């Protein structure tokens, strides 16, 4: 019983937590908004500010482009969102705790019904841009007629028939819309038809020329038809205002659906000497050499640079038009025939694509492995080297090397002791200001000098970074000048400079598969020791050239730039330093071995657009 009571109490404690967790969205939606005031503000900004303020997950369709004005007081969040959606004809969908606000899809139009009836072999119909295939199917559905469409026959029918004999009425309405009806036994065959001379009758000439209109778009099928005839017929049907200068020669064969009139002109004039220009609603047509026919258009660029585009255009296109870059608009002004302008626009559309950008991370490590050994004994008089009361001063650190100073008092005691060993009563006495310095040291050093430059560049463009210093040295020039009485020497001094830089040049290329080919050229110039202020320092140069292929985020290591330096210096007292064995007491030796290795890590990262 006690256990049951205890479990019940626990449930009472945790149940509100679960209830609140499950109902937290409802709690957020009923939060009160004291005041909401927006004036002519983008609806996306309004909704996002509400979502941020009241901790809601709301996705607003980026295609929404409208401004709203709101002034609401003492309302809850849910009512505000509902009002915004309903007042602007939008829809709000909920998936879990996420809301999405977007434009509702336009309602699907019900399929158009073909208005045709057939009774007692008499037809009544009202055709309005009805597809001929659907008309045929509608007639077949209400009759026992056998009707065939010649292969490839398309188009629409317009017209009204009222209780007229089927064959007479159907033949006439087909003829008015550019079709021909033939009857073979009990089968009706519909074909395309066009009267070349525009007249009906026994003497009218027929050809394989079909032109039909639907929604101001042209559908045609022609074979060896004069270009002028196609243009005039299309302009007549569309009621276009055209002026033709001179005679348009040539024929064309084509089959095309749903072309605008200007697109039709582009196609029939392709590769010919004719062009057109649209001016104040009137289309001027004529030879390209006719004054006033050429057009001028500004072709804008999205990603390419205007001052570089002429290098990419084919020479065959450049010779037919005048092209001038407009840097301020990032575009080019093209002056020439309309067909050439359209070709340039199409070509630029093909190549004007987002260029991939590459961020290249590099890590440069210069490993310096140095070994040095020094052994020396130095003696002097009148020095200011300090020793302790025993006459010996040893450096604070005895290990790993030895650095000791011995004064005259200590050395005289040692000499007297050495004389007693060999039975010599008096070897000699050193002056009171005499000192000896003994130094023995051996070192091993490994140093890592790191740099981590990051370079970003476009595909195919070089990127380089350079860090360095400028060394100065004085150059003196002496010029002898002789006059009749004496010789003068003119001196001229100037400072010269020498550069010591660490540079890295990288050129990346991105393939269609996303792999990155990288050309790497690092160059390291390190100043060496300077012998004199009047002489320039030696410059140690290490560089390499490498071409590698990497994937996005893949790292390659380049190494092998090793430089080894050995140096040994020896100083000593003349004659005494040459004595065997004891001559080492009068020498100072310094030995240094240095080995440098340069290692480069390269990691490219690929991204497009706004990534």
Coordinates of C-alpha atoms in Angstrom, one line a residue:
X1 CA 0.0 0.0 0.0
X2 CA 2.8 2.4 0.9
X3 CA 4.6 1.6 -2.4
X4 CA 1.4 2.3 -4.4
X5 CA 1.0 5.6 -2.6
X6 CA 4.7 6.5 -3.2
X7 CA 4.3 5.7 -7.0
X8 CA 1.1 7.8 -7.2
X9 CA 2.9 10.8 -5.6
X10 CA 5.8 10.5 -8.1
X11 CA 3.3 10.5 -11.0
X12 CA 1.6 13.6 -9.7
X13 CA 5.0 15.3 -9.6
X14 CA 6.2 14.4 -13.1
X15 CA 2.8 14.5 -14.9
X16 CA 2.7 18.3 -15.2
X17 CA 6.2 18.2 -16.7
X18 CA 5.0 15.9 -19.6
X19 CA 1.8 17.9 -20.0
X20 CA 3.8 21.1 -20.3
X21 CA 6.3 19.6 -22.7
X22 CA 3.6 18.3 -25.0
X23 CA 1.6 21.5 -24.8
X24 CA 4.5 24.0 -25.0
X25 CA 3.6 25.0 -28.6
X26 CA 0.1 25.8 -27.6
X27 CA 1.5 27.9 -24.8
X28 CA 3.7 29.8 -27.2
X29 CA 0.8 30.5 -29.6
X30 CA -1.4 32.1 -27.0
X31 CA 1.3 34.5 -25.7
X32 CA 0.0 38.0 -25.6
X33 CA 1.5 40.7 -27.8
X34 CA 1.0 44.1 -26.2
X35 CA 1.7 46.1 -29.3
X36 CA 2.6 45.3 -32.9
X37 CA 3.4 48.1 -35.3
X38 CA 4.9 47.7 -38.8
X39 CA 4.6 50.1 -41.7
X40 CA 5.3 49.1 -45.3
X41 CA 7.6 46.2 -44.1
X42 CA 8.5 43.1 -45.9
X43 CA 6.2 40.3 -44.8
X44 CA 9.2 37.9 -44.3
X45 CA 10.8 40.4 -41.9
X46 CA 7.6 40.7 -39.9
X47 CA 7.0 37.0 -39.5
X48 CA 10.7 36.3 -38.7
X49 CA 10.7 39.0 -36.0
X50 CA 7.6 37.4 -34.4
X51 CA 9.2 33.9 -34.6
X52 CA 12.4 35.1 -33.0
X53 CA 10.6 37.1 -30.3
X54 CA 8.3 34.3 -29.2
X55 CA 10.6 31.3 -29.9
X56 CA 8.6 29.7 -32.7
X57 CA 9.8 27.7 -35.7
X58 CA 8.4 29.4 -38.8
X59 CA 9.6 29.0 -42.3
X60 CA 8.7 31.8 -44.7
X61 CA 8.8 31.0 -48.5
X62 CA 11.6 33.1 -50.0
X63 CA 9.4 33.7 -53.1
X64 CA 7.0 35.9 -51.0
X65 CA 7.7 39.4 -52.1
X66 CA 5.1 41.8 -50.5
X67 CA 5.0 44.5 -47.9
X68 CA 2.4 44.8 -45.2
X69 CA 1.3 47.4 -42.6
X70 CA 0.1 46.3 -39.2
X71 CA -1.0 48.0 -36.1
X72 CA -2.4 45.6 -33.5
X73 CA -2.8 45.9 -29.8
X74 CA -3.4 43.2 -27.1
X75 CA -3.6 40.1 -29.4
X76 CA -2.1 36.7 -29.1
X77 CA 0.5 35.2 -31.5
X78 CA -1.8 32.7 -33.2
X79 CA -4.4 35.4 -34.1
X80 CA -1.6 37.6 -35.6
X81 CA -0.3 34.8 -37.8
X82 CA -3.8 33.8 -38.9
X83 CA -4.6 37.4 -39.8
X84 CA -1.4 37.9 -41.8
X85 CA -2.0 34.7 -43.7
X86 CA -5.7 35.3 -44.5
X87 CA -5.3 39.0 -45.2
X88 CA -2.7 38.4 -47.9
X89 CA -4.1 35.3 -49.5
X90 CA -1.5 32.9 -48.2
X91 CA -1.5 29.5 -46.6
X92 CA 0.1 28.2 -43.4
X93 CA 1.0 24.6 -43.0
X94 CA 2.1 22.9 -39.8
X95 CA 4.4 19.9 -39.5
X96 CA 5.0 19.1 -35.8
X97 CA 6.2 22.3 -34.2
X98 CA 7.2 23.9 -37.5
X99 CA 5.0 26.3 -39.5
X100 CA 5.4 27.1 -43.2
X101 CA 3.9 30.2 -44.8
X102 CA 3.8 30.3 -48.5
X103 CA 1.6 31.2 -51.5
X104 CA -1.2 28.8 -52.2
X105 CA -1.0 26.8 -55.4
X106 CA -3.4 28.2 -58.0
X107 CA -6.5 26.0 -58.3
X108 CA -6.3 23.6 -61.2
X109 CA -8.6 24.6 -64.0
X110 CA -11.2 22.0 -64.9
X111 CA -10.5 20.3 -68.2
X112 CA -12.1 22.3 -71.0
X113 CA -15.0 20.6 -72.6
X114 CA -15.3 20.4 -76.3
X115 CA -18.6 21.9 -77.3
X116 CA -19.8 19.7 -80.2
X117 CA -23.0 17.7 -80.8
X118 CA -23.9 15.4 -83.7
X119 CA -27.5 14.5 -84.4
X120 CA -29.0 13.1 -87.6
X121 CA -25.6 13.6 -89.2
X122 CA -25.8 17.3 -88.6
X123 CA -23.2 19.0 -86.5
X124 CA -23.4 21.9 -84.0
X125 CA -20.1 23.2 -82.5
X126 CA -18.5 26.1 -80.8
X127 CA -14.7 25.8 -81.1
X128 CA -12.4 28.3 -79.4
X129 CA -8.7 27.5 -79.7
X130 CA -9.5 23.8 -79.3
X131 CA -6.8 21.3 -80.0
X132 CA -7.7 19.4 -83.2
X133 CA -6.8 16.1 -81.6
X134 CA -9.3 16.7 -78.8
X135 CA -11.9 17.8 -81.3
X136 CA -11.5 14.5 -83.2
X137 CA -11.7 12.5 -80.1
X138 CA -14.9 14.3 -79.0
X139 CA -16.5 13.7 -82.4
X140 CA -15.5 10.0 -82.3
X141 CA -17.0 9.7 -78.8
X142 CA -20.5 10.8 -80.0
X143 CA -20.6 9.3 -83.4
X144 CA -19.7 6.3 -85.5
X145 CA -17.5 8.3 -87.8
X146 CA -14.0 7.1 -88.8
X147 CA -11.6 10.1 -88.6
X148 CA -7.8 9.9 -89.0
X149 CA -5.2 12.7 -88.5
X150 CA -2.3 12.6 -90.8
X151 CA 0.9 11.9 -88.9
X152 CA 2.4 15.1 -87.4
X153 CA -0.7 17.2 -87.9
X154 CA -1.2 19.6 -85.0
X155 CA -3.1 22.9 -84.4
X156 CA -6.3 24.4 -83.1
X157 CA -9.8 25.1 -84.4
X158 CA -11.8 28.3 -84.1
X159 CA -15.4 28.7 -85.4
X160 CA -19.1 28.1 -84.8
X161 CA -21.3 25.6 -86.6
X162 CA -25.1 25.5 -86.1
X163 CA -27.0 22.4 -87.2
X164 CA -25.3 21.9 -90.5
X165 CA -24.5 18.7 -92.4
X166 CA -21.4 17.1 -90.9
X167 CA -19.2 16.7 -93.9
X168 CA -20.0 20.2 -95.3
X169 CA -19.6 22.0 -92.0
X170 CA -16.6 20.1 -90.7
X171 CA -14.8 20.5 -94.1
X172 CA -15.4 24.2 -94.1
X173 CA -14.3 24.9 -90.5
X174 CA -11.1 22.8 -91.1
X175 CA -10.4 24.8 -94.2
X176 CA -10.8 28.1 -92.4
X177 CA -8.2 26.9 -89.9
X178 CA -5.6 25.7 -92.3
X179 CA -6.5 22.1 -92.6
X180 CA -7.9 19.9 -95.5
X181 CA -10.5 17.1 -95.2
X182 CA -10.2 14.2 -97.6
X183 CA -12.6 11.2 -97.8
X184 CA -11.6 7.8 -98.8
X185 CA -14.6 5.5 -98.8
X186 CA -16.0 5.8 -95.2
X187 CA -12.8 7.3 -93.7
X188 CA -12.2 11.0 -93.2
X189 CA -8.5 12.1 -93.3
X190 CA -7.4 15.5 -91.9
X191 CA -4.3 17.1 -93.4
X192 CA -2.5 20.4 -93.2
X193 CA -3.3 22.8 -95.9
X194 CA -2.3 26.3 -97.0
X195 CA -3.1 28.2 -100.2
X196 CA 0.0 29.9 -101.6
X197 CA -1.9 32.6 -103.4
X198 CA -4.3 33.1 -100.5
X199 CA -7.4 32.3 -102.5
X200 CA -9.6 29.3 -102.6
X201 CA -10.8 27.7 -105.8
X202 CA -9.9 25.3 -108.5
X203 CA -6.9 27.3 -109.8
X204 CA -5.4 27.9 -106.3
X205 CA -1.9 26.4 -105.8
X206 CA -1.2 24.2 -102.8
X207 CA 2.1 23.5 -101.1
X208 CA 3.4 21.9 -97.9
X209 CA 3.1 25.2 -96.0
X210 CA 1.3 25.2 -92.7
X211 CA 1.1 28.1 -90.3
X212 CA -1.2 28.3 -87.3
X213 CA -1.6 30.5 -84.2
X214 CA -2.3 29.7 -80.6
X215 CA -2.0 32.2 -77.8
X216 CA 0.0 34.5 -80.1
X217 CA 2.5 31.8 -80.7
X218 CA 3.3 30.4 -84.2
X219 CA 3.3 26.7 -85.2
X220 CA 4.5 26.1 -88.7
X221 CA 5.7 23.4 -91.1
X222 CA 7.2 24.6 -94.3
X223 CA 9.3 23.0 -97.1
X224 CA 11.4 25.2 -99.5
X225 CA 9.1 28.1 -98.8
X226 CA 10.2 31.7 -99.5
X227 CA 11.3 33.5 -96.3
X228 CA 9.3 36.6 -97.3
X229 CA 6.1 34.6 -97.5
X230 CA 6.6 33.2 -94.0
X231 CA 7.3 36.6 -92.5
X232 CA 4.3 38.3 -94.2
X233 CA 1.9 35.5 -93.4
X234 CA 3.0 35.4 -89.7
X235 CA 2.9 39.2 -89.4
X236 CA -0.6 39.3 -91.0
X237 CA -1.9 36.7 -88.6
X238 CA -0.4 38.4 -85.5
X239 CA -1.2 41.9 -86.8
X240 CA 2.4 43.0 -86.4
X241 CA 3.6 46.3 -87.8
X242 CA 6.5 45.6 -90.1
X243 CA 8.5 47.5 -92.7
X244 CA 10.6 45.5 -95.2
X245 CA 13.4 47.3 -97.0
X246 CA 14.3 45.7 -100.3
X247 CA 13.5 42.2 -101.4
X248 CA 14.1 39.3 -99.0
X249 CA 15.6 36.4 -101.0
X250 CA 16.0 32.8 -100.0
X251 CA 13.8 29.8 -98.9
X252 CA 13.6 27.7 -95.7
X253 CA 12.3 24.3 -94.6
X254 CA 11.3 24.0 -91.0
X255 CA 8.9 22.5 -88.5
X256 CA 8.5 24.3 -85.2
X257 CA 5.9 24.7 -82.4
X258 CA 5.0 27.8 -80.4
X259 CA 7.4 30.4 -81.6
X260 CA 7.1 34.2 -81.0
X261 CA 7.3 36.4 -84.0
X262 CA 10.8 37.7 -83.0
X263 CA 12.0 34.2 -82.4
X264 CA 10.8 33.2 -85.9
X265 CA 12.7 36.1 -87.4
X266 CA 15.9 35.0 -85.5
X267 CA 15.6 31.6 -87.0
X268 CA 14.8 32.4 -90.6
X269 CA 17.5 35.1 -90.7
X270 CA 20.1 32.8 -89.1
X271 CA 23.3 32.8 -91.3
X272 CA 21.7 35.2 -93.9
X273 CA 22.5 38.8 -94.8
X274 CA 19.2 40.0 -93.3
X275 CA 18.4 41.3 -89.9
X276 CA 15.6 43.2 -88.1
X277 CA 15.2 45.9 -85.4
X278 CA 12.3 46.6 -83.1
X279 CA 11.6 50.4 -82.7
X280 CA 8.6 51.9 -81.0
X281 CA 6.4 48.9 -81.7
X282 CA 7.4 48.7 -85.4
X283 CA 9.7 45.9 -86.7
X284 CA 12.2 47.1 -89.4
X285 CA 13.4 44.3 -91.7
X286 CA 16.1 44.5 -94.3
X287 CA 19.7 43.9 -95.3
X288 CA 22.3 44.2 -92.6
X289 CA 24.0 47.0 -94.5
X290 CA 20.9 49.2 -94.5
X291 CA 21.4 52.2 -92.3
X292 CA 19.3 52.2 -89.2
X293 CA 18.6 48.4 -89.1
X294 CA 21.4 47.6 -86.7
X295 CA 20.5 47.3 -83.0
X296 CA 22.3 48.3 -79.8
X297 CA 21.8 46.3 -76.6
X298 CA 23.5 46.1 -73.2
X299 CA 24.3 42.5 -72.3
X300 CA 24.7 42.2 -68.6
X301 CA 27.1 39.8 -67.0
X302 CA 26.5 37.9 -63.7
X303 CA 29.8 36.3 -62.9
X304 CA 32.4 37.2 -65.6
X305 CA 34.2 40.6 -65.7
X306 CA 33.2 42.9 -68.5
X307 CA 36.7 43.9 -69.4
X308 CA 37.7 40.2 -70.0
X309 CA 34.6 39.0 -71.9
X310 CA 35.9 40.1 -75.3
X311 CA 38.8 37.6 -74.9
X312 CA 36.3 34.8 -74.6
X313 CA 34.0 35.6 -77.6
X314 CA 34.8 33.8 -80.9
X315 CA 36.5 35.9 -83.5
X316 CA 33.7 35.1 -86.0
X317 CA 31.2 36.9 -83.7
X318 CA 33.5 39.8 -82.9
X319 CA 34.0 40.6 -86.6
X320 CA 30.2 41.1 -87.1
X321 CA 29.5 43.5 -84.3
X322 CA 31.0 46.3 -82.4
X323 CA 31.5 45.5 -78.7
X324 CA 32.4 47.9 -76.0
X325 CA 32.8 46.9 -72.3
X326 CA 30.8 49.0 -69.8
X327 CA 32.7 48.5 -66.6
X328 CA 30.2 50.4 -64.4
X329 CA 27.3 48.1 -65.4
X330 CA 29.5 45.0 -65.7
X331 CA 28.2 44.4 -69.2
X332 CA 29.0 44.9 -72.8
X333 CA 27.3 47.2 -75.3
X334 CA 26.8 45.2 -78.6
X335 CA 26.1 47.2 -81.8
X336 CA 25.2 45.0 -84.8
X337 CA 22.5 42.9 -86.4
X338 CA 19.9 41.4 -84.1
X339 CA 20.9 37.9 -85.0
X340 CA 24.5 38.5 -84.0
X341 CA 23.4 40.1 -80.7
X342 CA 21.2 37.1 -79.9
X343 CA 24.2 34.8 -80.7
X344 CA 26.4 36.8 -78.3
X345 CA 23.7 36.7 -75.6
X346 CA 23.3 32.9 -76.0
X347 CA 27.1 32.4 -75.9
X348 CA 27.5 34.5 -72.8
X349 CA 24.6 32.7 -71.1
X350 CA 26.5 29.4 -71.7
X351 CA 29.8 30.6 -70.2
X352 CA 28.6 33.1 -67.6
X353 CA 28.3 30.6 -64.8
X354 CA 29.3 30.8 -61.1
X355 CA 33.1 30.2 -60.8
X356 CA 34.1 27.9 -58.0
X357 CA 36.2 29.5 -55.3
X358 CA 39.0 27.8 -53.5
X359 CA 40.2 28.5 -50.0
X360 CA 43.7 27.1 -49.6
X361 CA 45.1 26.4 -46.1
X362 CA 48.8 26.0 -45.9
X363 CA 51.1 25.0 -43.0
X364 CA 54.8 25.7 -43.4
X365 CA 57.2 24.1 -40.9
X366 CA 60.9 24.8 -41.0
X367 CA 62.7 22.2 -38.8
X368 CA 66.2 23.4 -37.7
X369 CA 68.4 20.7 -36.2
X370 CA 71.6 22.3 -34.8
X371 CA 74.5 20.7 -33.0
X372 CA 77.2 22.9 -31.5
X373 CA 80.4 22.2 -29.5
X374 CA 82.7 24.8 -28.0
X375 CA 85.9 24.4 -26.0
X376 CA 88.1 27.4 -25.1
X377 CA 90.6 28.7 -22.6
X378 CA 91.0 32.5 -22.4
X379 CA 93.6 34.4 -20.4
X380 CA 93.7 38.2 -19.9
X381 CA 95.2 40.9 -17.7
X382 CA 93.5 43.9 -16.3
X383 CA 90.1 42.3 -16.7
X384 CA 87.1 42.9 -14.5
X385 CA 86.0 39.3 -14.2
X386 CA 84.8 38.7 -10.7
X387 CA 85.6 35.6 -8.6
X388 CA 84.7 34.4 -5.1
X389 CA 87.0 34.3 -2.1
X390 CA 88.5 31.1 -3.3
X391 CA 89.6 32.7 -6.6
X392 CA 87.2 30.6 -8.7
X393 CA 83.9 31.7 -10.2
X394 CA 81.7 29.1 -11.9
X395 CA 78.6 30.0 -13.9
X396 CA 75.3 29.5 -12.3
X397 CA 74.6 26.4 -14.3
X398 CA 77.4 23.8 -14.4
X399 CA 75.3 21.5 -16.5
X400 CA 75.2 20.7 -19.4
X401 CA 78.3 22.9 -19.9
X402 CA 81.2 24.3 -18.0
X403 CA 81.9 28.0 -17.7
X404 CA 84.6 28.9 -15.0
X405 CA 86.9 31.9 -14.3
X406 CA 90.2 31.5 -12.4
X407 CA 92.0 34.5 -11.0
X408 CA 95.8 35.0 -10.4
X409 CA 95.7 34.0 -6.6
X410 CA 94.1 30.7 -7.4
X411 CA 96.4 29.9 -10.3
X412 CA 99.5 30.8 -8.3
X413 CA 98.5 28.3 -5.6
X414 CA 98.0 25.6 -8.2
X415 CA 101.4 26.4 -9.8
X416 CA 103.1 26.1 -6.4
X417 CA 101.4 22.7 -5.8
X418 CA 102.5 21.5 -9.3
X419 CA 106.1 22.6 -8.6
X420 CA 106.2 20.6 -5.4
X421 CA 105.1 17.5 -7.3
X422 CA 108.0 17.9 -9.8
X423 CA 110.5 19.0 -7.1
X424 CA 110.7 22.6 -8.4
X425 CA 110.8 25.2 -5.6
X426 CA 109.7 28.2 -7.6
X427 CA 107.9 27.9 -11.0
X428 CA 107.0 31.6 -11.1
X429 CA 104.3 34.0 -10.0
X430 CA 101.4 35.4 -12.2
X431 CA 100.5 39.1 -11.9
X432 CA 97.6 40.0 -9.6
X433 CA 95.4 41.1 -12.5
X434 CA 95.8 37.9 -14.5
X435 CA 92.6 35.8 -15.2
X436 CA 91.8 32.6 -17.0
X437 CA 88.4 31.7 -18.4
X438 CA 87.6 28.1 -19.2
X439 CA 84.5 27.3 -21.3
X440 CA 83.2 23.9 -22.4
X441 CA 79.7 23.6 -23.9
X442 CA 77.9 21.2 -26.2
X443 CA 74.4 21.9 -27.4
X444 CA 71.7 20.2 -29.5
X445 CA 68.8 22.3 -30.8
X446 CA 65.6 21.5 -32.7
X447 CA 63.5 24.5 -33.6
X448 CA 60.2 24.6 -35.5
X449 CA 59.2 27.8 -37.2
X450 CA 55.6 27.6 -38.2
X451 CA 53.4 29.8 -40.4
X452 CA 49.7 29.2 -41.4
X453 CA 48.7 31.4 -44.4
X454 CA 45.2 31.1 -45.8
X455 CA 44.6 32.2 -49.4
X456 CA 41.3 32.3 -51.3
X457 CA 41.1 32.7 -55.1
X458 CA 38.8 31.9 -58.1
X459 CA 39.2 28.9 -60.3
X460 CA 42.2 29.3 -62.6
X461 CA 43.4 32.5 -61.0
X462 CA 46.8 32.7 -59.1
X463 CA 46.9 33.5 -55.5
X464 CA 50.1 34.4 -53.7
X465 CA 51.3 35.6 -50.3
X466 CA 54.6 37.1 -49.5
X467 CA 56.2 38.0 -46.1
X468 CA 59.8 39.2 -45.9
X469 CA 62.3 41.9 -45.0
X470 CA 64.5 44.4 -46.7
X471 CA 68.2 44.4 -45.8
X472 CA 70.2 47.6 -46.3
X473 CA 74.0 47.9 -47.0
X474 CA 76.2 50.8 -47.7
X475 CA 78.0 51.0 -51.0
X476 CA 80.9 53.4 -51.4
X477 CA 82.1 54.5 -54.8
X478 CA 85.5 56.1 -55.2
X479 CA 86.3 58.0 -58.4
X480 CA 89.8 59.4 -59.1
X481 CA 89.8 63.0 -60.5
X482 CA 93.1 64.3 -61.8
X483 CA 93.9 68.0 -62.4
X484 CA 97.2 69.4 -63.7
X485 CA 98.6 69.8 -60.2
X486 CA 97.3 66.9 -58.1
X487 CA 95.1 63.8 -57.9
X488 CA 91.8 63.9 -56.1
X489 CA 89.6 61.0 -55.0
X490 CA 85.8 61.6 -55.0
X491 CA 83.8 59.3 -52.7
X492 CA 80.1 58.7 -53.1
X493 CA 78.1 56.6 -50.6
X494 CA 74.6 55.2 -51.0
X495 CA 72.4 52.6 -49.4
X496 CA 71.4 49.6 -51.5
X497 CA 68.7 47.1 -50.6
X498 CA 68.3 43.4 -50.9
X499 CA 65.1 41.5 -50.4
X500 CA 64.7 38.4 -48.3
X501 CA 61.1 37.1 -48.7
X502 CA 59.0 34.0 -47.9
X503 CA 56.5 33.7 -50.7
X504 CA 53.9 31.1 -51.8
X505 CA 52.1 31.1 -55.1
X506 CA 49.3 28.7 -55.8
X507 CA 47.1 28.3 -58.9
X508 CA 44.1 26.0 -58.5
X509 CA 42.0 24.3 -61.2
X510 CA 38.7 22.6 -60.5
X511 CA 37.6 19.7 -62.7
X512 CA 34.0 18.8 -63.5
X513 CA 34.2 16.0 -60.9
X514 CA 35.2 18.4 -58.1
X515 CA 38.8 17.5 -58.0
X516 CA 41.3 20.3 -57.6
X517 CA 44.6 20.5 -59.5
X518 CA 47.0 22.8 -57.6
X519 CA 50.2 24.3 -59.0
X520 CA 52.4 25.2 -55.9
X521 CA 55.4 27.3 -56.0
X522 CA 56.9 28.2 -52.6
X523 CA 60.1 30.2 -52.4
X524 CA 62.0 30.9 -49.2
X525 CA 64.8 33.4 -49.1
X526 CA 66.6 33.6 -45.7
X527 CA 69.3 36.1 -45.0
X528 CA 72.6 34.6 -43.8
X529 CA 75.5 36.1 -41.9
X530 CA 76.7 39.5 -42.8
X531 CA 80.5 39.8 -43.0
X532 CA 80.6 43.6 -43.0
X533 CA 78.2 46.5 -42.9
X534 CA 79.5 47.5 -46.2
X535 CA 78.7 44.2 -47.9
X536 CA 75.2 42.7 -48.5
X537 CA 74.3 39.5 -46.6
X538 CA 74.2 36.2 -48.3
X539 CA 70.7 35.0 -49.2
X540 CA 69.8 31.3 -48.8
X541 CA 67.1 30.4 -51.2
X542 CA 64.9 27.3 -51.2
X543 CA 62.1 26.8 -53.7
X544 CA 60.2 24.1 -55.5
X545 CA 57.5 23.7 -58.2
X546 CA 54.8 21.0 -57.8
X547 CA 51.5 20.1 -59.4
X548 CA 49.2 17.8 -57.5
X549 CA 45.6 16.7 -57.7
X550 CA 43.5 16.8 -54.5
X551 CA 39.9 16.4 -53.4
X552 CA 38.0 18.9 -51.4
X553 CA 39.5 19.0 -47.9
X554 CA 42.3 16.6 -48.7
X555 CA 45.9 17.4 -47.5
X556 CA 49.2 16.8 -49.2
X557 CA 52.6 17.1 -47.7
X558 CA 55.5 18.5 -49.7
X559 CA 59.0 18.1 -48.3
X560 CA 62.6 17.3 -49.1
X561 CA 64.0 20.8 -49.1
X562 CA 67.0 20.0 -46.9
X563 CA 69.9 22.3 -46.3
X564 CA 73.0 21.2 -44.3
X565 CA 75.6 23.6 -43.0
X566 CA 78.9 22.7 -41.3
X567 CA 81.2 25.3 -39.8
X568 CA 84.3 25.0 -37.6
X569 CA 86.3 27.9 -36.2
X570 CA 89.6 27.7 -34.3
X571 CA 91.5 30.5 -32.7
X572 CA 94.8 30.3 -30.7
X573 CA 98.0 31.9 -29.7
X574 CA 100.6 31.8 -32.4
X575 CA 103.4 29.2 -31.9
X576 CA 102.0 28.0 -28.5
X577 CA 98.8 26.7 -30.1
X578 CA 100.9 24.6 -32.5
X579 CA 102.7 22.6 -29.7
X580 CA 101.6 19.0 -29.7
X581 CA 99.3 18.0 -26.8
X582 CA 99.7 21.1 -24.7
X583 CA 98.9 23.3 -27.7
X584 CA 95.2 22.6 -27.1
X585 CA 95.5 24.7 -23.9
X586 CA 96.2 27.7 -26.1
X587 CA 93.3 27.1 -28.5
X588 CA 89.6 28.0 -28.7
X589 CA 87.5 25.7 -30.9
X590 CA 83.9 26.2 -32.1
X591 CA 82.0 23.6 -34.2
X592 CA 78.4 24.0 -35.5
X593 CA 76.4 21.5 -37.6
X594 CA 73.1 22.8 -38.8
X595 CA 70.4 20.9 -40.8
X596 CA 67.2 22.6 -42.0
X597 CA 64.3 20.8 -43.6
X598 CA 61.2 22.6 -45.0
X599 CA 57.9 20.8 -45.0
X600 CA 54.7 22.2 -46.5
X601 CA 51.1 21.0 -45.9
X602 CA 48.5 22.1 -48.4
X603 CA 44.7 21.7 -47.9
X604 CA 42.2 23.1 -50.5
X605 CA 38.5 23.8 -49.7
X606 CA 36.0 24.2 -52.5
X607 CA 32.9 26.3 -52.4
X608 CA 30.4 28.0 -54.8
X609 CA 28.2 31.0 -54.7
X610 CA 27.2 32.1 -51.2
X611 CA 28.6 29.0 -49.4

